């Protein structure tokens, strides 16, 4: 049985992280009591008029610039008509024939996934079916939230490739700070259009849409399930029906929801209450000013300026907050200890952040702390275990001081040769058996002695100096 050829197109709804909604001044904050974050406009009262939120337009423009997509000077809002309880106006304001963003490309592992378009639209409210058996509750806090819907051409050929594209897009929208990308809260949701055919000579098969996938794992499972379902149907000479399906998390299956509407069913027409959206030079400039150096370019910069490997530079750019933290450390180090800074951030500090479920921008170890600790490590004023101890102490103090912690805990490396030689003599003489074995050629025992002396100094001996003095002593005095 040959495997089918899979064709996937993705539509991603990215919720823009603006302060207010797309057409009203209501707050977009998540997690409030139902229907508290609504205005007359969001609930669709007659006589109210929508006003476009400039911040949302700038964020959409930032996305276009970040992937070098066509940013249309003029776009037009349209009404998409359908009746559903969580859509109070009975139409959604969206963009149809004239979207704000035209064609672009997102490169995934050297493959170009073409973006067909991206448009601005408002979100609908939420129907709450659980909790009451006899009726449905409506929460309109989400009604009017600004969405950027990003649509690919059918360029994706497997679930794995779909996930790679989505992760790249997710990283990008968070990095340029146009969305928080929170998938649990629905800030990044995906619809997948899937069709299969048995050979590339055949035309594309009938496509089926799976709606509202909001975790990478579910998206992968849903696509894989749908491909095998369609394949089995073809094997049994059944026809694939154009329809919308839902992914059921409990069974891992997709279930038929409704037969697919055609665009004509929505009776799209231009929104009479909004003028055409015009992108001015001034607005483009604002979008440019807000845009950080893009992750891929920043990786190259970091490799050049701070000598990180590509993997390390990619780690630094996993989020803008991490990139900012690292860059601040780099600015503050006096010894150019970039690699040490990297190791401190992704070692001890990351461990604390993960364990306590904090984020790097909201915790008490600051870039100046890490830079100073890295400097002290380079200058051999402190040891690695001491660095760890200092970071732990800083973690538990607000406005902590590295020097104060060093002083209070007595964390200074012993560099004093005479003091170390005294200790070496003492320790070597209290282990005569091991000393003899060392003399007989068991040179591995050097680390045993280092360990014993470290214990005596509570880890405060400089390991480099100690090893040097110790091997000299063992060679000469035995
Ligand atoms: Mn949409």
CSV table of C-alpha atoms and ligand atoms in Angstrom, one decimal:
chain,number,residue,atom,x,y,z
A,1,UNK,CA,0.0,0.0,0.0
A,2,UNK,CA,1.6,3.2,-1.1
A,3,UNK,CA,1.4,6.2,1.2
A,4,UNK,CA,-0.8,9.1,0.0
A,5,UNK,CA,0.5,12.5,-0.9
A,6,UNK,CA,-0.7,15.0,1.6
A,7,UNK,CA,-1.5,18.6,0.9
A,8,UNK,CA,-2.1,21.0,3.9
A,9,UNK,CA,-2.9,24.6,4.1
A,10,UNK,CA,-3.1,26.4,7.4
A,11,UNK,CA,-5.1,29.3,8.7
A,12,UNK,CA,-3.8,30.7,12.0
A,13,UNK,CA,-5.7,33.1,14.1
A,14,UNK,CA,-3.2,35.2,16.0
A,15,UNK,CA,-4.7,37.4,18.7
A,16,UNK,CA,-2.9,40.7,18.7
A,17,UNK,CA,-1.8,41.9,22.1
A,18,UNK,CA,-3.2,45.4,21.9
A,19,UNK,CA,-4.6,47.2,24.9
A,20,UNK,CA,-8.1,47.6,23.5
A,21,UNK,CA,-10.3,45.7,21.1
A,22,UNK,CA,-10.3,46.0,17.3
A,23,UNK,CA,-13.2,48.4,17.0
A,24,UNK,CA,-13.9,49.6,20.6
A,25,UNK,CA,-12.1,50.9,23.6
A,26,UNK,CA,-12.9,47.8,25.8
A,27,UNK,CA,-9.9,46.2,27.5
A,28,UNK,CA,-8.5,43.0,26.0
A,29,UNK,CA,-7.4,41.6,29.3
A,30,UNK,CA,-8.0,37.9,29.8
A,31,UNK,CA,-9.6,36.2,32.8
A,32,UNK,CA,-12.2,38.6,33.9
A,33,UNK,CA,-15.8,37.9,34.9
A,34,UNK,CA,-18.0,37.1,31.9
A,35,UNK,CA,-19.3,40.1,30.0
A,36,UNK,CA,-17.3,42.6,32.1
A,37,UNK,CA,-15.0,43.6,29.3
A,38,UNK,CA,-17.6,44.7,26.8
A,39,UNK,CA,-19.0,48.0,25.4
A,40,UNK,CA,-22.0,48.9,23.4
A,41,UNK,CA,-20.0,48.2,20.3
A,42,UNK,CA,-18.9,44.7,21.4
A,43,UNK,CA,-22.4,43.6,22.2
A,44,UNK,CA,-23.7,45.0,18.9
A,45,UNK,CA,-26.2,47.6,20.1
A,46,UNK,CA,-28.0,49.4,17.3
A,47,UNK,CA,-26.6,52.8,16.5
A,48,UNK,CA,-23.1,52.1,17.6
A,49,UNK,CA,-20.2,52.6,15.2
A,50,UNK,CA,-16.9,50.8,15.0
A,51,UNK,CA,-13.6,52.7,15.1
A,52,UNK,CA,-10.4,51.0,13.9
A,53,UNK,CA,-7.7,50.5,16.6
A,54,UNK,CA,-4.5,52.0,15.2
A,55,UNK,CA,-2.3,49.8,17.5
A,56,UNK,CA,-3.8,46.7,15.8
A,57,UNK,CA,-3.0,48.0,12.3
A,58,UNK,CA,0.6,48.8,13.4
A,59,UNK,CA,1.0,45.3,14.7
A,60,UNK,CA,-0.3,43.8,11.5
A,61,UNK,CA,2.2,46.0,9.6
A,62,UNK,CA,5.0,44.8,11.8
A,63,UNK,CA,4.1,41.2,10.8
A,64,UNK,CA,4.2,42.1,7.1
A,65,UNK,CA,7.6,43.8,7.5
A,66,UNK,CA,9.0,40.8,9.5
A,67,UNK,CA,8.4,38.4,6.7
A,68,UNK,CA,8.8,40.9,3.9
A,69,UNK,CA,5.2,40.4,2.8
A,70,UNK,CA,3.1,42.6,0.6
A,71,UNK,CA,1.6,45.4,2.8
A,72,UNK,CA,-1.4,46.7,1.0
A,73,UNK,CA,-1.7,50.5,1.0
A,74,UNK,CA,-5.4,50.1,0.9
A,75,UNK,CA,-7.5,47.3,2.4
A,76,UNK,CA,-11.3,47.0,2.9
A,77,UNK,CA,-13.3,45.6,5.8
A,78,UNK,CA,-16.2,43.3,5.0
A,79,UNK,CA,-19.1,41.8,6.8
A,80,UNK,CA,-19.2,38.0,7.0
A,81,UNK,CA,-22.8,37.1,7.8
A,82,UNK,CA,-23.8,34.1,9.9
A,83,UNK,CA,-26.1,33.5,12.7
A,84,UNK,CA,-24.7,32.2,15.9
A,85,UNK,CA,-25.5,33.1,19.6
A,86,UNK,CA,-22.0,34.3,20.4
A,87,UNK,CA,-22.0,36.8,17.4
A,88,UNK,CA,-24.4,39.5,18.6
A,89,UNK,CA,-24.3,41.6,15.4
A,90,UNK,CA,-24.9,38.4,13.3
A,91,UNK,CA,-21.9,39.4,11.2
A,92,UNK,CA,-18.2,39.4,11.8
A,93,UNK,CA,-16.2,42.4,10.6
A,94,UNK,CA,-13.3,40.9,8.7
A,95,UNK,CA,-11.5,41.5,5.4
A,96,UNK,CA,-12.2,39.4,2.3
A,97,UNK,CA,-11.3,40.5,-1.2
A,98,UNK,CA,-8.8,43.2,0.0
A,99,UNK,CA,-6.8,42.1,3.0
A,100,UNK,CA,-4.2,44.3,4.7
A,101,UNK,CA,-1.4,41.8,3.9
A,102,UNK,CA,-0.8,40.0,0.6
A,103,UNK,CA,1.7,37.4,-0.4
A,104,UNK,CA,4.8,36.6,1.6
A,105,UNK,CA,7.0,33.7,2.6
A,106,UNK,CA,8.0,31.9,5.8
A,107,UNK,CA,11.1,29.8,5.5
A,108,UNK,CA,11.0,26.5,7.4
A,109,UNK,CA,14.2,24.4,7.3
A,110,UNK,CA,15.1,25.9,3.9
A,111,UNK,CA,11.7,25.2,2.5
A,112,UNK,CA,9.6,28.2,1.6
A,113,UNK,CA,6.1,28.0,2.8
A,114,UNK,CA,4.2,30.7,0.9
A,115,UNK,CA,1.8,32.9,2.8
A,116,UNK,CA,-1.2,33.7,0.6
A,117,UNK,CA,-2.6,36.6,2.7
A,118,UNK,CA,-3.2,37.9,6.2
A,119,UNK,CA,-6.2,39.9,7.3
A,120,UNK,CA,-7.5,41.8,10.3
A,121,UNK,CA,-10.8,40.6,11.9
A,122,UNK,CA,-12.7,40.7,15.1
A,123,UNK,CA,-13.1,37.6,17.3
A,124,UNK,CA,-16.6,36.3,18.3
A,125,UNK,CA,-17.7,35.7,21.9
A,126,UNK,CA,-17.7,32.4,23.6
A,127,UNK,CA,-20.6,29.9,24.1
A,128,UNK,CA,-20.4,28.0,27.4
A,129,UNK,CA,-22.2,24.7,27.1
A,130,UNK,CA,-20.9,22.9,30.2
A,131,UNK,CA,-22.2,23.7,33.6
A,132,UNK,CA,-25.9,23.8,32.6
A,133,UNK,CA,-27.7,21.0,30.8
A,134,UNK,CA,-30.7,22.9,29.7
A,135,UNK,CA,-29.2,26.2,28.4
A,136,UNK,CA,-26.0,27.7,27.0
A,137,UNK,CA,-24.3,30.8,28.5
A,138,UNK,CA,-22.7,33.5,26.4
A,139,UNK,CA,-19.5,35.4,27.4
A,140,UNK,CA,-18.8,38.4,25.1
A,141,UNK,CA,-15.4,39.4,26.7
A,142,UNK,CA,-13.7,37.9,23.6
A,143,UNK,CA,-16.1,39.5,21.2
A,144,UNK,CA,-14.2,42.2,19.2
A,145,UNK,CA,-10.7,41.0,20.2
A,146,UNK,CA,-8.3,41.8,17.4
A,147,UNK,CA,-7.2,38.9,15.3
A,148,UNK,CA,-4.7,38.6,12.5
A,149,UNK,CA,-5.6,35.6,10.4
A,150,UNK,CA,-2.6,34.3,8.5
A,151,UNK,CA,-3.3,31.9,5.6
A,152,UNK,CA,-0.7,29.7,3.8
A,153,UNK,CA,-0.9,28.3,0.3
A,154,UNK,CA,-1.2,24.5,0.3
A,155,UNK,CA,2.5,24.1,0.5
A,156,UNK,CA,2.7,21.8,3.6
A,157,UNK,CA,3.1,18.1,3.0
A,158,UNK,CA,3.0,16.5,6.4
A,159,UNK,CA,1.9,16.9,10.0
A,160,UNK,CA,5.5,17.3,11.1
A,161,UNK,CA,6.1,20.1,8.6
A,162,UNK,CA,2.9,21.8,9.7
A,163,UNK,CA,4.2,21.8,13.3
A,164,UNK,CA,7.5,23.2,12.2
A,165,UNK,CA,5.8,26.0,10.4
A,166,UNK,CA,3.5,26.7,13.3
A,167,UNK,CA,6.3,26.8,15.8
A,168,UNK,CA,8.3,29.2,13.6
A,169,UNK,CA,5.3,31.4,13.2
A,170,UNK,CA,4.5,31.2,17.0
A,171,UNK,CA,8.1,32.2,17.8
A,172,UNK,CA,8.0,35.1,15.4
A,173,UNK,CA,4.8,36.7,16.6
A,174,UNK,CA,5.9,36.5,20.2
A,175,UNK,CA,9.4,37.7,19.3
A,176,UNK,CA,8.2,40.8,17.5
A,177,UNK,CA,5.7,41.2,20.3
A,178,UNK,CA,2.5,41.4,18.4
A,179,UNK,CA,0.9,38.5,20.4
A,180,UNK,CA,1.4,36.7,23.7
A,181,UNK,CA,0.9,33.5,21.7
A,182,UNK,CA,-0.8,31.9,24.7
A,183,UNK,CA,-2.4,28.8,23.2
A,184,UNK,CA,-4.4,27.8,26.3
A,185,UNK,CA,-6.1,31.2,26.3
A,186,UNK,CA,-6.7,30.9,22.5
A,187,UNK,CA,-4.3,33.6,21.4
A,188,UNK,CA,-2.9,31.3,18.7
A,189,UNK,CA,-5.3,28.9,17.1
A,190,UNK,CA,-5.1,26.9,13.9
A,191,UNK,CA,-7.5,25.6,11.3
A,192,UNK,CA,-6.0,23.0,9.0
A,193,UNK,CA,-7.2,22.2,5.4
A,194,UNK,CA,-6.2,18.7,4.5
A,195,UNK,CA,-6.5,16.7,1.3
A,196,UNK,CA,-4.8,13.6,-0.1
A,197,UNK,CA,-4.2,12.1,-3.5
A,198,UNK,CA,-2.5,8.9,-4.5
A,199,UNK,CA,-0.1,10.3,-7.1
A,200,UNK,CA,1.1,13.7,-8.2
A,201,UNK,CA,-0.5,13.2,-11.6
A,202,UNK,CA,-4.0,13.4,-10.0
A,203,UNK,CA,-5.6,16.8,-9.2
A,204,UNK,CA,-5.7,17.8,-5.5
A,205,UNK,CA,-8.2,15.8,-3.5
A,206,UNK,CA,-11.3,17.2,-1.8
A,207,UNK,CA,-10.2,19.2,1.2
A,208,UNK,CA,-11.5,18.8,4.7
A,209,UNK,CA,-11.1,21.5,7.3
A,210,UNK,CA,-10.3,20.8,10.9
A,211,UNK,CA,-11.2,23.8,13.1
A,212,UNK,CA,-9.8,25.4,16.2
A,213,UNK,CA,-6.8,23.4,17.1
A,214,UNK,CA,-5.0,25.0,20.0
A,215,UNK,CA,-2.0,22.8,20.9
A,216,UNK,CA,0.9,21.6,18.8
A,217,UNK,CA,0.4,18.1,20.0
A,218,UNK,CA,-3.3,18.1,19.0
A,219,UNK,CA,-2.6,19.6,15.6
A,220,UNK,CA,-0.1,16.9,14.8
A,221,UNK,CA,-2.5,14.1,16.0
A,222,UNK,CA,-5.5,15.6,14.2
A,223,UNK,CA,-3.7,15.9,10.9
A,224,UNK,CA,-2.3,12.3,11.2
A,225,UNK,CA,-5.7,11.0,12.0
A,226,UNK,CA,-7.4,12.9,9.2
A,227,UNK,CA,-4.8,11.6,6.6
A,228,UNK,CA,-5.4,8.0,7.6
A,229,UNK,CA,-9.2,8.5,7.7
A,230,UNK,CA,-9.2,9.9,4.2
A,231,UNK,CA,-6.8,7.2,3.0
A,232,UNK,CA,-9.0,4.5,4.3
A,233,UNK,CA,-12.0,6.1,2.7
A,234,UNK,CA,-10.3,6.2,-0.7
A,235,UNK,CA,-9.2,2.6,-0.3
A,236,UNK,CA,-12.9,1.6,0.2
A,237,UNK,CA,-13.9,3.7,-2.9
A,238,UNK,CA,-15.7,6.1,-0.7
A,239,UNK,CA,-16.0,9.8,-1.6
A,240,UNK,CA,-14.4,12.4,0.6
A,241,UNK,CA,-17.0,15.0,1.5
A,242,UNK,CA,-16.0,18.7,1.7
A,243,UNK,CA,-16.8,19.4,5.3
A,244,UNK,CA,-15.6,21.0,8.6
A,245,UNK,CA,-14.5,18.6,11.3
A,246,UNK,CA,-13.6,19.0,14.9
A,247,UNK,CA,-10.8,17.2,16.7
A,248,UNK,CA,-12.0,15.3,19.7
A,249,UNK,CA,-9.2,15.2,22.3
A,250,UNK,CA,-10.5,12.2,24.3
A,251,UNK,CA,-10.5,9.8,21.3
A,252,UNK,CA,-7.8,11.4,19.1
A,253,UNK,CA,-10.3,11.4,16.2
A,254,UNK,CA,-11.9,14.0,14.0
A,255,UNK,CA,-15.7,14.2,13.9
A,256,UNK,CA,-17.9,15.8,11.3
A,257,UNK,CA,-19.2,19.1,12.4
A,258,UNK,CA,-21.0,20.5,9.4
A,259,UNK,CA,-20.7,20.4,5.6
A,260,UNK,CA,-18.4,23.2,4.5
A,261,UNK,CA,-20.0,26.5,3.6
A,262,UNK,CA,-18.9,28.2,0.5
A,263,UNK,CA,-17.9,31.9,0.5
A,264,UNK,CA,-21.2,32.7,-1.0
A,265,UNK,CA,-23.1,31.4,2.0
A,266,UNK,CA,-21.6,34.2,4.1
A,267,UNK,CA,-23.0,37.0,1.8
A,268,UNK,CA,-19.8,39.0,2.2
A,269,UNK,CA,-20.2,42.7,1.4
A,270,UNK,CA,-18.0,45.8,2.2
A,271,UNK,CA,-18.5,47.1,5.7
A,272,UNK,CA,-20.4,50.4,5.3
A,273,UNK,CA,-19.5,51.7,8.8
A,274,UNK,CA,-15.7,51.7,8.2
A,275,UNK,CA,-13.8,53.6,5.6
A,276,UNK,CA,-11.1,51.8,3.6
A,277,UNK,CA,-8.0,51.2,5.7
A,278,UNK,CA,-5.1,53.2,4.4
A,279,UNK,CA,-1.5,52.5,5.4
A,280,UNK,CA,0.4,55.7,5.5
A,281,UNK,CA,4.2,56.2,5.4
A,282,UNK,CA,4.1,57.4,8.9
A,283,UNK,CA,2.4,54.2,10.1
A,284,UNK,CA,4.9,52.1,8.3
A,285,UNK,CA,7.7,54.1,10.0
A,286,UNK,CA,6.1,53.5,13.4
A,287,UNK,CA,5.9,49.7,12.6
A,288,UNK,CA,9.6,49.7,11.6
A,289,UNK,CA,10.5,51.6,14.8
A,290,UNK,CA,8.7,49.0,16.9
A,291,UNK,CA,10.3,46.0,15.2
A,292,UNK,CA,13.3,44.4,16.9
A,293,UNK,CA,16.2,42.9,15.0
A,294,UNK,CA,14.6,39.7,13.8
A,295,UNK,CA,15.7,36.4,15.5
A,296,UNK,CA,17.6,35.0,12.5
A,297,UNK,CA,19.6,38.2,12.0
A,298,UNK,CA,20.2,38.5,15.8
A,299,UNK,CA,21.6,34.9,15.8
A,300,UNK,CA,24.2,35.9,13.2
A,301,UNK,CA,25.0,39.1,15.2
A,302,UNK,CA,25.5,37.2,18.5
A,303,UNK,CA,27.7,34.6,16.8
A,304,UNK,CA,29.9,37.4,15.5
A,305,UNK,CA,30.0,39.8,18.5
A,306,UNK,CA,29.9,37.4,21.4
A,307,UNK,CA,31.4,34.2,19.8
A,308,UNK,CA,28.4,32.0,20.7
A,309,UNK,CA,27.8,28.8,18.6
A,310,UNK,CA,24.7,28.8,16.4
A,311,UNK,CA,22.9,26.6,18.9
A,312,UNK,CA,23.8,28.9,21.8
A,313,UNK,CA,22.7,32.0,19.9
A,314,UNK,CA,19.4,30.3,19.0
A,315,UNK,CA,18.9,29.5,22.7
A,316,UNK,CA,19.5,33.2,23.5
A,317,UNK,CA,16.8,34.2,21.0
A,318,UNK,CA,14.1,31.8,22.1
A,319,UNK,CA,12.4,34.8,23.5
A,320,UNK,CA,12.8,38.5,23.3
A,321,UNK,CA,13.1,38.7,27.2
A,322,UNK,CA,16.0,36.2,27.2
A,323,UNK,CA,17.7,38.0,24.3
A,324,UNK,CA,17.3,41.3,26.2
A,325,UNK,CA,18.7,39.8,29.4
A,326,UNK,CA,21.7,38.3,27.7
A,327,UNK,CA,22.4,41.5,25.8
A,328,UNK,CA,22.3,43.6,29.0
A,329,UNK,CA,24.8,41.2,30.6
A,330,UNK,CA,27.1,41.5,27.6
A,331,UNK,CA,26.9,45.3,27.9
A,332,UNK,CA,27.9,45.2,31.6
A,333,UNK,CA,30.7,42.7,31.7
A,334,UNK,CA,34.2,44.2,32.0
A,335,UNK,CA,36.0,41.0,31.0
A,336,UNK,CA,34.1,40.1,27.9
A,337,UNK,CA,33.1,36.8,29.6
A,338,UNK,CA,30.3,36.1,27.1
A,339,UNK,CA,30.5,32.3,27.3
A,340,UNK,CA,30.5,32.4,31.1
A,341,UNK,CA,27.5,34.7,31.0
A,342,UNK,CA,25.7,32.2,28.7
A,343,UNK,CA,26.5,29.3,31.0
A,344,UNK,CA,25.3,31.1,34.1
A,345,UNK,CA,22.0,32.1,32.4
A,346,UNK,CA,21.2,28.7,30.9
A,347,UNK,CA,22.6,26.8,33.9
A,348,UNK,CA,21.9,27.9,37.4
A,349,UNK,CA,19.5,30.8,36.6
A,350,UNK,CA,17.4,28.8,34.1
A,351,UNK,CA,17.2,26.0,36.7
A,352,UNK,CA,15.8,28.4,39.3
A,353,UNK,CA,13.4,30.0,36.8
A,354,UNK,CA,12.0,26.6,35.6
A,355,UNK,CA,11.7,25.2,39.1
A,356,UNK,CA,9.8,28.3,40.4
A,357,UNK,CA,7.9,28.8,37.2
A,358,UNK,CA,9.1,32.4,36.8
A,359,UNK,CA,10.1,34.3,33.7
A,360,UNK,CA,13.5,35.9,33.2
A,361,UNK,CA,12.2,39.4,33.2
A,362,UNK,CA,10.4,39.0,36.5
A,363,UNK,CA,12.8,37.6,39.1
A,364,UNK,CA,15.4,39.2,41.3
A,365,UNK,CA,18.7,38.1,39.6
A,366,UNK,CA,19.5,41.0,37.3
A,367,UNK,CA,21.9,41.3,34.3
A,368,UNK,CA,24.4,43.4,36.4
A,369,UNK,CA,24.6,40.5,38.9
A,370,UNK,CA,25.3,37.9,36.2
A,371,UNK,CA,27.8,40.2,34.5
A,372,UNK,CA,29.7,40.8,37.8
A,373,UNK,CA,29.7,37.1,38.7
A,374,UNK,CA,31.0,36.2,35.3
A,375,UNK,CA,33.8,38.8,35.8
A,376,UNK,CA,34.7,37.4,39.2
A,377,UNK,CA,34.8,33.9,37.7
A,378,UNK,CA,37.1,35.1,34.9
A,379,UNK,CA,39.3,36.9,37.4
A,380,UNK,CA,39.4,33.7,39.5
A,381,UNK,CA,38.0,35.6,42.5
A,382,UNK,CA,35.3,33.0,43.0
A,383,UNK,CA,34.8,29.4,42.0
A,384,UNK,CA,31.9,27.8,40.0
A,385,UNK,CA,30.2,26.4,43.2
A,386,UNK,CA,30.5,29.9,44.7
A,387,UNK,CA,28.8,31.4,41.6
A,388,UNK,CA,26.0,29.0,42.1
A,389,UNK,CA,25.7,29.9,45.8
A,390,UNK,CA,25.6,33.6,45.0
A,391,UNK,CA,22.9,33.2,42.3
A,392,UNK,CA,20.8,31.2,44.8
A,393,UNK,CA,21.2,33.9,47.4
A,394,UNK,CA,20.3,36.6,44.9
A,395,UNK,CA,17.2,34.7,43.9
A,396,UNK,CA,15.9,35.0,47.4
A,397,UNK,CA,16.7,38.7,47.9
A,398,UNK,CA,15.3,41.9,46.4
A,399,UNK,CA,18.0,44.3,45.2
A,400,UNK,CA,20.7,41.9,46.4
A,401,UNK,CA,24.3,42.8,46.0
A,402,UNK,CA,26.9,40.3,44.8
A,403,UNK,CA,29.7,41.8,46.8
A,404,UNK,CA,27.6,41.9,50.0
A,405,UNK,CA,26.8,38.2,49.6
A,406,UNK,CA,30.4,37.3,49.0
A,407,UNK,CA,31.4,39.2,52.1
A,408,UNK,CA,28.7,37.8,54.3
A,409,UNK,CA,29.3,34.2,53.2
A,410,UNK,CA,33.1,34.6,53.0
A,411,UNK,CA,33.2,33.4,49.4
A,412,UNK,CA,36.7,34.3,48.3
A,413,UNK,CA,39.0,32.0,46.6
A,414,UNK,CA,42.3,31.3,48.5
A,415,UNK,CA,45.1,32.3,46.1
A,416,UNK,CA,47.7,32.7,48.9
A,417,UNK,CA,50.4,30.1,47.9
A,418,UNK,CA,51.9,29.7,51.4
A,419,UNK,CA,48.5,29.1,52.9
A,420,UNK,CA,47.7,26.5,50.3
A,421,UNK,CA,51.1,24.8,50.7
A,422,UNK,CA,50.5,24.5,54.4
A,423,UNK,CA,47.2,22.8,53.7
A,424,UNK,CA,48.7,20.5,51.1
A,425,UNK,CA,51.4,19.3,53.5
A,426,UNK,CA,48.8,18.7,56.2
A,427,UNK,CA,46.5,16.7,53.9
A,428,UNK,CA,49.2,14.7,52.1
A,429,UNK,CA,50.6,13.6,55.5
A,430,UNK,CA,47.3,12.5,56.8
A,431,UNK,CA,46.9,10.1,53.9
A,432,UNK,CA,50.3,8.3,53.8
A,433,UNK,CA,48.9,5.3,52.0
A,434,UNK,CA,47.4,7.3,49.1
A,435,UNK,CA,50.6,9.3,48.9
A,436,UNK,CA,52.7,6.1,48.5
A,437,UNK,CA,50.3,4.9,45.8
A,438,UNK,CA,50.6,8.2,44.0
A,439,UNK,CA,54.4,7.8,44.2
A,440,UNK,CA,54.1,4.3,42.7
A,441,UNK,CA,52.5,5.8,39.6
A,442,UNK,CA,48.8,6.0,40.5
A,443,UNK,CA,48.6,9.6,39.3
A,444,UNK,CA,44.9,9.6,39.2
A,445,UNK,CA,45.0,10.1,43.0
A,446,UNK,CA,45.8,13.8,42.3
A,447,UNK,CA,42.1,14.6,42.2
A,448,UNK,CA,41.6,12.7,45.5
A,449,UNK,CA,44.0,15.1,47.2
A,450,UNK,CA,42.4,18.1,45.5
A,451,UNK,CA,39.1,17.0,46.8
A,452,UNK,CA,40.4,16.6,50.4
A,453,UNK,CA,42.0,20.1,50.3
A,454,UNK,CA,38.9,21.6,48.8
A,455,UNK,CA,36.9,20.2,51.7
A,456,UNK,CA,39.4,21.8,54.2
A,457,UNK,CA,38.9,25.2,52.5
A,458,UNK,CA,35.1,24.7,52.1
A,459,UNK,CA,35.6,25.0,48.4
A,460,UNK,CA,37.4,28.3,48.6
A,461,UNK,CA,40.7,27.3,47.1
A,462,UNK,CA,41.4,28.3,43.5
A,463,UNK,CA,41.4,25.0,41.7
A,464,UNK,CA,44.0,26.0,39.1
A,465,UNK,CA,46.5,27.2,41.7
A,466,UNK,CA,45.8,24.3,43.9
A,467,UNK,CA,46.4,21.6,41.3
A,468,UNK,CA,49.6,23.3,40.2
A,469,UNK,CA,51.0,23.5,43.8
A,470,UNK,CA,49.9,20.1,44.7
A,471,UNK,CA,51.5,18.2,41.8
A,472,UNK,CA,54.6,20.2,42.3
A,473,UNK,CA,54.6,19.3,46.0
A,474,UNK,CA,53.9,15.6,45.3
A,475,UNK,CA,56.7,15.4,42.7
A,476,UNK,CA,59.3,17.2,44.8
A,477,UNK,CA,58.7,16.1,48.4
A,478,UNK,CA,57.9,12.4,48.1
B,1,LIG,MN1,-11.1,33.9,10.6
